[in-house]
Short mmCIF file of C-alpha atoms and ligand atoms in Angstrom, two decimals:
data_model
loop_
_atom_site.label_atom_id
_atom_site.label_comp_id
_atom_site.label_asym_id
_atom_site.label_seq_id
_atom_site.Cartn_x
_atom_site.Cartn_y
_atom_site.Cartn_z
CA MET A 1 0.00 0.00 0.00
CA ASN A 2 1.29 3.48 -0.87
CA PRO A 3 2.22 5.15 2.44
CA LEU A 4 0.28 8.27 1.47
CA VAL A 5 -2.99 6.32 1.44
CA LEU A 6 -4.70 6.38 4.86
CA SER A 7 -7.45 4.30 6.39
CA ASP A 8 -11.04 5.60 6.35
CA ALA A 9 -10.76 6.05 10.13
CA ASP A 10 -7.67 8.26 9.79
CA TYR A 11 -9.35 10.42 7.14
CA LYS A 12 -12.43 10.70 9.35
CA THR A 13 -10.33 11.89 12.29
CA ALA A 14 -8.58 14.52 10.16
CA PHE A 15 -11.77 15.80 8.49
CA GLU A 16 -13.67 15.92 11.78
CA ARG A 17 -10.93 17.80 13.59
CA ILE A 18 -10.64 20.31 10.79
CA SER A 19 -14.43 20.75 10.61
CA GLN A 20 -14.48 21.28 14.37
CA LEU A 21 -11.80 23.97 14.15
CA ALA A 22 -13.68 25.65 11.31
CA LEU A 23 -16.90 25.66 13.33
CA GLU A 24 -15.14 27.08 16.40
CA TYR A 25 -13.64 29.81 14.27
CA VAL A 26 -16.94 30.76 12.63
CA ALA A 27 -18.67 30.78 16.04
CA SER A 28 -16.05 33.06 17.60
CA VAL A 29 -15.10 35.30 14.68
CA SER A 30 -17.01 38.28 16.05
CA GLU A 31 -15.18 38.16 19.41
CA ARG A 32 -11.68 37.50 18.11
CA PRO A 33 -9.24 40.43 18.01
CA THR A 34 -8.91 41.76 14.47
CA PHE A 35 -5.12 41.49 14.71
CA PRO A 36 -3.25 38.80 16.65
CA LYS A 37 -1.04 39.72 19.59
CA ILE A 38 2.08 38.32 17.98
CA THR A 39 5.36 39.66 16.63
CA GLY A 40 7.21 38.71 13.47
CA THR A 41 9.88 36.94 15.52
CA GLU A 42 7.23 34.93 17.36
CA THR A 43 5.57 33.78 14.11
CA GLU A 44 8.99 32.66 12.83
CA ALA A 45 9.59 30.74 16.05
CA LEU A 46 6.22 29.03 15.73
CA PHE A 47 6.18 28.13 12.06
CA ALA A 48 9.64 28.37 10.50
CA LYS A 49 10.55 24.76 11.33
CA PRO A 50 12.42 22.15 9.28
CA LEU A 51 10.44 19.94 6.92
CA PRO A 52 10.06 16.62 8.82
CA GLU A 53 11.52 13.58 7.12
CA GLN A 54 9.13 11.35 9.06
CA GLY A 55 5.43 12.24 9.22
CA LEU A 56 3.86 13.43 12.47
CA GLY A 57 0.56 11.70 11.71
CA SER A 58 -2.49 13.29 13.27
CA GLY A 59 -0.06 15.20 15.53
CA ALA A 60 0.48 17.48 12.52
CA LEU A 61 -3.05 18.76 13.10
CA ASP A 62 -2.16 19.93 16.60
CA ASP A 63 -0.47 23.06 15.27
CA LEU A 64 -3.58 24.25 13.44
CA GLY A 65 -4.73 25.96 16.64
CA GLU A 66 -1.55 28.10 16.56
CA VAL A 67 -2.16 28.91 12.90
CA MET A 68 -5.67 30.07 13.68
CA ALA A 69 -4.55 32.10 16.69
CA SER A 70 -2.04 33.96 14.54
CA VAL A 71 -4.25 35.00 11.62
CA ARG A 72 -5.55 38.49 10.97
CA VAL A 73 -9.24 37.96 11.55
CA THR A 74 -11.80 39.06 8.95
CA GLY A 75 -14.49 39.58 11.60
CA PRO A 76 -17.17 42.28 11.75
CA ARG A 77 -14.68 45.06 12.54
CA PHE A 78 -12.28 44.28 9.73
CA PHE A 79 -12.37 47.26 7.35
CA GLY A 80 -8.97 47.07 5.65
CA TYR A 81 -8.20 47.17 1.91
CA VAL A 82 -11.12 45.71 -0.09
CA LEU A 83 -11.66 42.24 1.30
CA GLY A 84 -14.89 40.29 1.59
CA SER A 85 -15.76 38.77 4.93
CA GLY A 86 -15.67 35.09 3.90
CA GLU A 87 -19.17 33.64 3.76
CA PRO A 88 -19.01 30.28 5.61
CA ILE A 89 -21.33 28.33 3.30
CA GLY A 90 -18.95 29.24 0.48
CA ALA A 91 -16.04 28.19 2.70
CA ALA A 92 -17.64 24.80 3.38
CA ALA A 93 -18.00 24.32 -0.37
CA ASP A 94 -14.29 25.05 -0.75
CA LEU A 95 -13.38 21.99 1.31
CA LEU A 96 -15.41 19.84 -1.08
CA VAL A 97 -13.75 21.60 -4.01
CA SER A 98 -10.35 20.42 -2.83
CA VAL A 99 -11.60 16.90 -2.20
CA LEU A 100 -13.26 16.66 -5.62
CA ASN A 101 -10.05 18.09 -7.13
CA GLN A 102 -11.63 18.97 -10.44
CA ASN A 103 -9.49 20.55 -13.09
CA VAL A 104 -11.87 23.04 -14.67
CA THR A 105 -10.17 23.16 -18.04
CA ALA A 106 -12.84 21.83 -20.39
CA TRP A 107 -16.23 20.10 -20.22
CA ARG A 108 -14.62 16.72 -20.86
CA SER A 109 -12.41 17.19 -17.78
CA SER A 110 -15.24 18.11 -15.46
CA PRO A 111 -18.79 18.20 -16.82
CA SER A 112 -20.52 19.53 -13.69
CA ALA A 113 -17.79 22.02 -12.70
CA VAL A 114 -17.51 23.55 -16.19
CA THR A 115 -21.27 23.81 -16.55
CA ILE A 116 -21.67 25.34 -13.07
CA GLU A 117 -18.95 27.89 -13.74
CA ARG A 118 -20.61 28.94 -17.00
CA VAL A 119 -23.96 29.21 -15.21
CA VAL A 120 -22.53 31.23 -12.32
CA VAL A 121 -20.75 33.62 -14.69
CA ASN A 122 -24.07 34.21 -16.47
CA TRP A 123 -25.77 34.82 -13.11
CA LEU A 124 -23.15 37.41 -12.15
CA ALA A 125 -23.55 39.18 -15.49
CA GLU A 126 -27.34 39.27 -15.14
CA ALA A 127 -27.18 40.39 -11.52
CA ILE A 128 -25.19 43.51 -12.43
CA GLY A 129 -27.21 44.34 -15.55
CA CYS A 130 -24.83 42.88 -18.13
CA THR A 131 -27.03 40.09 -19.46
CA GLY A 132 -25.48 38.37 -22.45
CA PHE A 133 -21.88 38.85 -21.30
CA THR A 134 -19.87 35.69 -20.91
CA GLY A 135 -16.54 35.07 -19.19
CA SER A 136 -14.72 33.04 -16.59
CA LEU A 137 -13.74 33.05 -12.95
CA THR A 138 -10.18 34.11 -12.13
CA GLY A 139 -7.89 34.19 -9.13
CA GLY A 140 -8.89 37.82 -8.54
CA GLY A 141 -9.36 41.25 -10.02
CA SER A 142 -5.70 41.64 -10.98
CA SER A 143 -5.78 38.60 -13.26
CA ALA A 144 -9.16 39.66 -14.64
CA ASN A 145 -7.73 43.10 -15.47
CA LEU A 146 -4.68 41.52 -17.09
CA MET A 147 -6.88 39.28 -19.21
CA GLY A 148 -9.19 42.17 -20.16
CA LEU A 149 -6.25 44.25 -21.34
CA ALA A 150 -4.73 41.28 -23.21
CA MET A 151 -8.04 41.02 -25.07
CA ALA A 152 -8.00 44.76 -25.75
CA ARG A 153 -4.50 44.57 -27.19
CA GLU A 154 -5.36 41.61 -29.42
CA ALA A 155 -8.50 43.36 -30.60
CA ARG A 156 -6.85 46.68 -31.45
CA LEU A 157 -3.14 46.04 -32.09
CA PRO A 158 -2.82 42.26 -32.40
CA ALA A 159 0.53 41.14 -31.06
CA ASN A 160 0.11 37.36 -31.01
CA GLU A 161 0.60 37.08 -34.78
CA CYS A 162 2.40 40.32 -35.65
CA GLY A 163 4.53 41.13 -32.58
CA ALA A 164 3.98 43.99 -30.17
CA ARG A 165 3.52 47.51 -31.58
CA PRO A 166 3.19 50.65 -29.48
CA GLY A 167 -0.27 51.78 -28.54
CA THR A 168 -1.71 53.78 -25.68
CA ILE A 169 -4.00 53.04 -22.73
CA TYR A 170 -5.96 55.65 -20.79
CA ALA A 171 -7.11 55.53 -17.17
CA SER A 172 -7.59 57.99 -14.35
CA GLU A 173 -4.81 58.79 -11.92
CA GLN A 174 -6.90 56.93 -9.30
CA ILE A 175 -6.60 53.62 -11.14
CA HIS A 176 -5.67 50.48 -9.20
CA MET A 177 -2.05 49.29 -9.37
CA SER A 178 -3.14 46.12 -11.20
CA ILE A 179 -3.62 48.19 -14.38
CA PRO A 180 -0.04 49.50 -14.70
CA LYS A 181 1.12 46.04 -13.71
CA ALA A 182 -0.95 44.45 -16.50
CA ILE A 183 0.34 46.99 -19.00
CA ALA A 184 3.92 46.23 -18.00
CA LEU A 185 3.33 42.47 -18.23
CA LEU A 186 1.76 42.78 -21.66
CA GLY A 187 4.80 44.63 -22.93
CA ILE A 188 2.71 47.67 -23.82
CA GLY A 189 5.09 49.77 -21.77
CA ARG A 190 4.27 51.83 -18.71
CA GLU A 191 5.25 54.93 -20.69
CA ASN A 192 2.18 54.29 -22.87
CA LEU A 193 -0.24 54.49 -19.96
CA ARG A 194 -1.81 57.95 -19.81
CA LEU A 195 -2.93 58.78 -16.29
CA ILE A 196 -5.69 61.35 -16.67
CA PRO A 197 -6.44 63.82 -13.84
CA CYS A 198 -9.67 63.58 -11.85
CA ASP A 199 -12.33 66.04 -10.71
CA ASP A 200 -13.05 66.84 -7.06
CA ASN A 201 -14.99 63.60 -6.77
CA PHE A 202 -12.02 61.52 -7.95
CA ARG A 203 -13.71 60.75 -11.29
CA ILE A 204 -11.75 60.90 -14.52
CA ARG A 205 -11.91 64.26 -16.35
CA VAL A 206 -13.32 63.36 -19.76
CA ASP A 207 -12.18 66.68 -21.28
CA PHE A 208 -8.58 65.85 -20.36
CA LEU A 209 -9.09 62.31 -21.64
CA ARG A 210 -10.29 63.55 -25.03
CA ALA A 211 -7.39 65.99 -25.28
CA SER A 212 -4.86 63.31 -24.40
CA MET A 213 -6.26 60.87 -26.97
CA GLU A 214 -6.31 63.53 -29.68
CA ARG A 215 -2.69 64.41 -28.96
CA ASP A 216 -1.68 60.77 -29.26
CA VAL A 217 -3.58 60.19 -32.48
CA ARG A 218 -1.96 63.30 -33.99
CA ALA A 219 1.42 61.82 -33.00
CA GLY A 220 0.55 58.61 -34.89
CA LEU A 221 -0.17 56.43 -31.83
CA THR A 222 -3.09 53.99 -31.66
CA PRO A 223 -5.36 54.17 -28.60
CA ILE A 224 -5.78 50.56 -27.48
CA ALA A 225 -8.12 50.93 -24.51
CA ILE A 226 -9.83 53.23 -22.09
CA VAL A 227 -10.02 51.79 -18.58
CA GLY A 228 -12.85 53.09 -16.43
CA SER A 229 -13.20 52.44 -12.71
CA ALA A 230 -16.43 51.18 -11.20
CA GLY A 231 -15.19 51.89 -7.69
CA THR A 232 -11.65 53.22 -7.29
CA VAL A 233 -9.70 51.52 -4.57
CA SER A 234 -9.07 54.63 -2.43
CA THR A 235 -12.46 56.35 -2.37
CA GLY A 236 -14.88 54.13 -4.33
CA SER A 237 -15.44 56.79 -6.98
CA ILE A 238 -17.17 55.63 -10.15
CA ASP A 239 -15.98 57.08 -13.44
CA PRO A 240 -18.62 58.48 -15.87
CA LEU A 241 -18.97 55.13 -17.63
CA VAL A 242 -21.52 56.25 -20.23
CA GLU A 243 -19.24 59.04 -21.42
CA LEU A 244 -16.20 56.78 -21.42
CA ALA A 245 -18.11 54.19 -23.47
CA GLU A 246 -19.03 56.88 -25.95
CA ILE A 247 -15.44 58.13 -26.30
CA ALA A 248 -14.27 54.53 -26.74
CA ARG A 249 -16.85 53.96 -29.47
CA GLU A 250 -15.91 57.17 -31.31
CA SER A 251 -12.19 56.50 -31.11
CA GLY A 252 -12.28 52.75 -31.77
CA ALA A 253 -10.60 52.02 -28.42
CA TRP A 254 -11.56 48.99 -26.32
CA PHE A 255 -13.52 49.85 -23.17
CA HIS A 256 -12.43 47.90 -20.10
CA VAL A 257 -14.02 48.55 -16.71
CA ASP A 258 -12.15 47.72 -13.52
CA GLY A 259 -15.08 46.77 -11.32
CA ALA A 260 -13.06 44.60 -8.93
CA TYR A 261 -14.10 46.67 -5.96
CA GLY A 262 -17.43 48.16 -6.95
CA ALA A 263 -19.20 46.47 -9.86
CA LEU A 264 -21.05 43.94 -7.70
CA ALA A 265 -22.71 46.81 -5.84
CA ALA A 266 -24.72 47.26 -9.05
CA ILE A 267 -26.82 44.40 -7.63
CA ALA A 268 -28.06 46.87 -5.01
CA GLU A 269 -27.63 50.27 -6.69
CA PRO A 270 -27.81 49.81 -10.46
CA ALA A 271 -28.34 53.53 -11.16
CA LYS A 272 -24.85 54.36 -9.85
CA PHE A 273 -23.32 52.12 -12.51
CA ALA A 274 -25.01 53.34 -15.69
CA GLY A 275 -22.83 52.42 -18.65
CA LEU A 276 -21.40 49.23 -17.12
CA ASP A 277 -23.21 47.22 -19.79
CA ARG A 278 -21.35 49.15 -22.49
CA ALA A 279 -17.96 47.73 -21.49
CA ASP A 280 -16.14 45.39 -23.84
CA SER A 281 -14.65 43.70 -20.80
CA LEU A 282 -15.29 44.08 -17.10
CA SER A 283 -13.55 42.72 -14.00
CA LEU A 284 -15.41 42.00 -10.77
CA ASP A 285 -14.47 40.25 -7.56
CA PRO A 286 -16.93 38.00 -5.71
CA HIS A 287 -14.20 37.61 -3.05
CA LYS A 288 -14.74 41.27 -2.31
CA TRP A 289 -18.35 42.38 -2.51
CA LEU A 290 -20.10 39.01 -2.63
CA TYR A 291 -18.31 38.04 0.58
CA GLN A 292 -16.86 34.85 -0.90
CA PRO A 293 -13.71 33.24 0.46
CA LEU A 294 -10.57 33.93 -1.60
CA ASP A 295 -9.96 33.29 -4.39
CA CYS A 296 -12.81 34.27 -6.64
CA GLY A 297 -12.52 36.98 -9.29
CA CYS A 298 -14.26 37.17 -12.64
CA LEU A 299 -13.74 38.63 -16.10
CA LEU A 300 -16.86 39.30 -18.16
CA TYR A 301 -16.83 40.22 -21.84
CA ARG A 302 -19.38 40.63 -24.56
CA ASP A 303 -17.54 38.79 -27.35
CA ALA A 304 -16.14 35.32 -26.70
CA GLU A 305 -14.31 35.48 -30.04
CA ALA A 306 -12.21 38.37 -28.67
CA ALA A 307 -11.18 36.16 -25.75
CA ARG A 308 -10.28 33.33 -28.10
CA ARG A 309 -8.16 35.69 -30.20
CA ALA A 310 -6.16 36.53 -27.09
CA PHE A 311 -5.97 33.15 -25.38
CA SER A 312 -6.49 30.29 -27.81
CA HIS A 313 -3.19 28.58 -28.49
CA THR A 314 -4.44 25.01 -28.35
CA GLY A 315 -2.02 22.44 -29.67
CA ASP A 316 -3.03 18.91 -30.69
CA TYR A 317 -2.66 17.59 -27.16
CA ALA A 318 -5.65 19.51 -25.83
CA LYS A 319 -7.71 19.84 -29.01
CA SER A 320 -11.36 18.94 -28.61
CA LEU A 321 -12.57 16.18 -30.90
CA VAL A 322 -16.28 16.88 -30.47
CA ASN A 323 -18.40 19.49 -32.20
CA ASP A 324 -21.11 19.72 -29.58
CA PRO A 325 -20.99 23.33 -28.25
CA VAL A 326 -21.42 22.21 -24.63
CA GLU A 327 -19.20 19.14 -24.64
CA GLY A 328 -16.57 20.85 -26.81
CA PHE A 329 -16.30 23.91 -24.56
CA ALA A 330 -12.88 24.67 -23.06
CA PHE A 331 -12.10 27.53 -20.66
CA PHE A 332 -8.45 27.46 -21.74
CA GLU A 333 -9.57 28.77 -25.16
CA GLU A 334 -10.82 31.92 -23.41
CA SER A 335 -8.55 32.29 -20.40
CA MET A 336 -4.85 32.62 -19.61
CA GLU A 337 -5.23 29.70 -17.19
CA LEU A 338 -5.10 26.00 -18.05
CA SER A 339 -5.36 24.10 -14.76
CA ARG A 340 -8.11 25.80 -12.82
CA ARG A 341 -9.70 25.28 -9.42
CA PHE A 342 -13.47 24.66 -9.14
CA ARG A 343 -14.00 28.26 -7.92
CA ALA A 344 -17.61 28.30 -9.00
CA LEU A 345 -18.82 25.78 -6.41
CA LYS A 346 -18.62 28.15 -3.43
CA LEU A 347 -20.38 30.86 -5.37
CA TRP A 348 -23.04 28.49 -6.69
CA LEU A 349 -23.73 27.05 -3.23
CA SER A 350 -23.64 30.38 -1.42
CA LEU A 351 -25.87 32.16 -3.97
CA ARG A 352 -28.42 29.35 -4.01
CA TYR A 353 -28.34 28.96 -0.23
CA HIS A 354 -28.98 32.64 0.54
CA GLY A 355 -30.60 33.90 -2.67
CA LEU A 356 -29.75 37.09 -4.53
CA ALA A 357 -32.17 39.15 -2.41
CA ASN A 358 -30.11 38.52 0.74
CA PHE A 359 -26.90 39.51 -1.00
CA ARG A 360 -28.59 42.66 -2.26
CA GLU A 361 -29.60 43.48 1.30
CA ALA A 362 -26.10 42.80 2.62
CA ILE A 363 -24.61 45.17 0.03
CA ARG A 364 -27.21 47.81 0.93
CA ASN A 365 -26.24 47.44 4.58
CA ASP A 366 -22.59 48.05 3.70
CA LEU A 367 -23.54 51.19 1.76
CA ALA A 368 -25.65 52.39 4.69
CA HIS A 369 -22.87 51.60 7.19
CA ALA A 370 -20.46 53.70 5.13
CA GLN A 371 -22.88 56.64 5.24
CA LEU A 372 -23.31 56.09 8.98
CA LEU A 373 -19.55 56.21 9.49
CA ALA A 374 -19.19 59.32 7.29
CA GLY A 375 -21.93 61.00 9.36
CA LEU A 376 -20.28 60.11 12.69
CA ILE A 377 -16.95 61.45 11.44
CA THR A 378 -18.49 64.69 10.26
CA LYS A 379 -20.03 65.25 13.69
CA GLN A 380 -16.67 64.87 15.45
CA PRO A 381 -14.54 68.04 15.53
CA GLU A 382 -11.42 65.93 16.05
CA LEU A 383 -12.02 64.02 12.82
CA ALA A 384 -12.16 65.18 9.21
CA LEU A 385 -13.79 63.36 6.30
CA LEU A 386 -11.34 63.61 3.40
CA ALA A 387 -13.39 62.42 0.42
CA PRO A 388 -16.98 61.85 -0.72
CA VAL A 389 -18.37 58.36 -0.03
CA PRO A 390 -20.12 57.10 -3.17
CA LEU A 391 -19.74 53.43 -2.19
CA SER A 392 -18.35 51.95 1.02
CA ALA A 393 -14.80 53.34 1.38
CA VAL A 394 -14.52 56.09 3.98
CA CYS A 395 -11.32 58.19 4.06
CA PHE A 396 -10.73 60.39 7.06
CA ARG A 397 -8.12 61.51 9.53
CA TYR A 398 -7.63 62.57 13.08
CA ARG A 399 -6.81 66.24 13.23
CA ALA A 400 -4.51 67.63 15.82
CA ARG A 401 -5.81 70.60 17.76
CA GLY A 402 -8.84 71.03 15.55
CA ASP A 403 -6.84 72.12 12.53
CA ALA A 404 -7.80 70.12 9.41
CA ASP A 405 -4.99 71.48 7.26
CA SER A 406 -2.14 71.14 9.69
CA ASP A 407 0.40 68.56 8.73
CA CYS A 408 -0.72 65.53 10.70
CA ASP A 409 0.39 62.76 8.35
CA ALA A 410 2.88 61.38 10.86
CA LEU A 411 0.29 61.50 13.63
CA ASN A 412 -2.25 59.58 11.54
CA GLN A 413 0.37 57.01 10.54
CA GLU A 414 1.08 56.45 14.22
CA ILE A 415 -2.66 56.24 14.95
CA LEU A 416 -3.17 53.64 12.23
CA GLN A 417 -0.37 51.43 13.52
CA ARG A 418 -1.64 51.63 17.09
CA VAL A 419 -5.28 51.04 16.11
CA VAL A 420 -4.35 47.94 14.15
CA ARG A 421 -2.19 46.56 16.99
CA ARG A 422 -4.92 47.09 19.57
CA GLY A 423 -6.98 44.57 17.58
CA LYS A 424 -10.42 46.09 18.07
CA VAL A 425 -10.90 47.41 14.53
CA PHE A 426 -8.76 47.00 11.44
CA LEU A 427 -8.29 49.98 9.13
CA SER A 428 -5.94 50.59 6.24
CA ASN A 429 -4.81 53.82 4.62
CA ALA A 430 -4.99 55.88 1.44
CA THR A 431 -3.45 59.06 0.07
CA ILE A 432 -6.01 61.79 -0.55
CA HIS A 433 -4.76 64.98 -2.22
CA GLY A 434 -1.29 64.05 -1.05
CA ARG A 435 -2.36 63.61 2.57
CA PHE A 436 -2.24 60.42 4.61
CA ALA A 437 -5.77 59.17 5.29
CA LEU A 438 -7.19 56.48 7.51
CA ARG A 439 -9.49 54.33 5.39
CA ALA A 440 -12.35 52.02 6.35
CA CYS A 441 -13.79 49.91 3.54
CA ILE A 442 -16.99 48.11 4.42
CA VAL A 443 -17.65 44.96 2.41
CA ASN A 444 -18.55 42.87 5.40
CA HIS A 445 -21.76 40.95 5.97
CA ARG A 446 -21.11 40.62 9.72
CA THR A 447 -20.75 44.33 10.50
CA THR A 448 -23.36 46.05 12.69
CA PRO A 449 -23.87 49.77 13.48
CA ASP A 450 -22.08 49.13 16.84
CA ASP A 451 -19.02 47.94 14.97
CA ILE A 452 -19.08 51.13 12.91
CA ALA A 453 -19.27 53.23 16.07
CA GLN A 454 -16.14 51.47 17.32
CA VAL A 455 -14.15 52.83 14.37
CA VAL A 456 -14.78 56.33 15.67
CA SER A 457 -14.25 55.54 19.35
CA GLU A 458 -10.99 53.69 18.63
CA VAL A 459 -9.53 56.44 16.46
CA LEU A 460 -10.51 59.10 19.00
CA ALA A 461 -9.06 57.12 21.90
CA VAL A 462 -5.81 56.40 20.08
CA GLY A 463 -5.56 59.94 18.66
CA ARG A 464 -5.87 61.43 22.15
CA GLU A 465 -3.41 58.89 23.52
CA CYS A 466 -0.87 59.86 20.82
CA LEU A 467 -1.24 63.56 21.61
CA ALA A 468 -1.08 63.10 25.39
C1 PLP B 1 -10.28 48.72 -7.93
C2 PLP B 1 -9.50 47.44 -7.79
N1 PLP B 1 -9.05 46.82 -8.89
C3 PLP B 1 -8.35 45.68 -8.82
C4 PLP B 1 -8.06 45.12 -7.60
C5 PLP B 1 -7.25 43.84 -7.55
O1 PLP B 1 -8.05 42.78 -7.16
P1 PLP B 1 -7.41 41.45 -6.54
O2 PLP B 1 -6.84 41.84 -5.23
O3 PLP B 1 -8.55 40.51 -6.46
O4 PLP B 1 -6.37 40.99 -7.50
C6 PLP B 1 -8.49 45.74 -6.42
C7 PLP B 1 -8.15 45.19 -5.10
O5 PLP B 1 -8.41 45.76 -4.08
C8 PLP B 1 -9.25 46.93 -6.52
O6 PLP B 1 -9.72 47.56 -5.43
#
């Protein structure tokens, strides 16, 4: 018998212990500190151990408690970055995903997984008002943005057959770092990314965009794509998507929307996202605003042929021998990935378990919580709201001695570090008009109004402590 094969009893012990730990974690997630009381040296001492030559057996499971005690907890007072709260029904599905170990390459490799992923992608498109779009699940928004821009390049300045030629890409100066990264990876060249200034609401200035494109065309350059944001990472601002779509149509540029943070909020507030359905490609992240466990991103597009132009390089070894459109379908013809995890199962189970109406309500709660927080900040003379709150990201700062414009970047940096270490709430930061801001981003189905109030009380307590 292969030594890696265990008895049914041994598997049962391992699965039961892990399920028990998962249940304990879910039951206690609201009480756990948002950041563990542990230092870098202590984590090294706990986990940086030699690889054992001989197995520890079920003793290996004993250390899982330490792992859990040393995680940064995504409980109801976690408001950092843009990170969904991890819906446990989706998490339970993920265990089954690993056990089933499906490789979601093509229908022939996994009939149910491929079909479910195609169904779930259609559901997501419909839910945000983009019926008829198709696409695939990705590791996250960064890969979805990379794939969207690879499609744009193949559509406008094909490089796969002819080699790369210079072209330009336009986005606002608030764009997420995954866009310059994608442009660099695609060999388009960071120097060909035009970062267009924004208005006071952090939305791209379309007059500057037009002027920039005209200048480039006069210089003989080809505009490849306009990238709009449906929720910028710092403030949640939504670019004027209808106008961007129109400029893209007039100029022949591809229109990609980075909706990794915000697009799923169209489920609750479709009017804010007018023009989303005019994108050629659109990224969104169920592991952000559909609360799914990592990883679960998605790229939607209106023309599957454009995806095939970018990603189909099938050699004989993977070529489908059937003509049936369902049985002959292969994700690797439309994606940069070949081996792919069954990401759709958690989404399929979680969406069917709760229903779209409950997700819509959860997103509305997040939007309302963000307004609540903005209101509490505005009422506090020691705090200053630094940006409008169109979605669920709230940027603010503690102001020393009541002076909003005094230079208190260093003070707020100190406050952020102390707040995080205290473990009651978790915030991250942003730069707003060159100033250091505390930032709370609420994409969290566990959060209550009390949790929101704790953001204010913690920042006030720590701010006063720093000044004392
Ligand atoms: C606007 C925006 N785009 C893209 C991304 C990247 O998404 P991911 O972290 O899933 O790669 C993020 C992440 O926060 C984001 O906020």
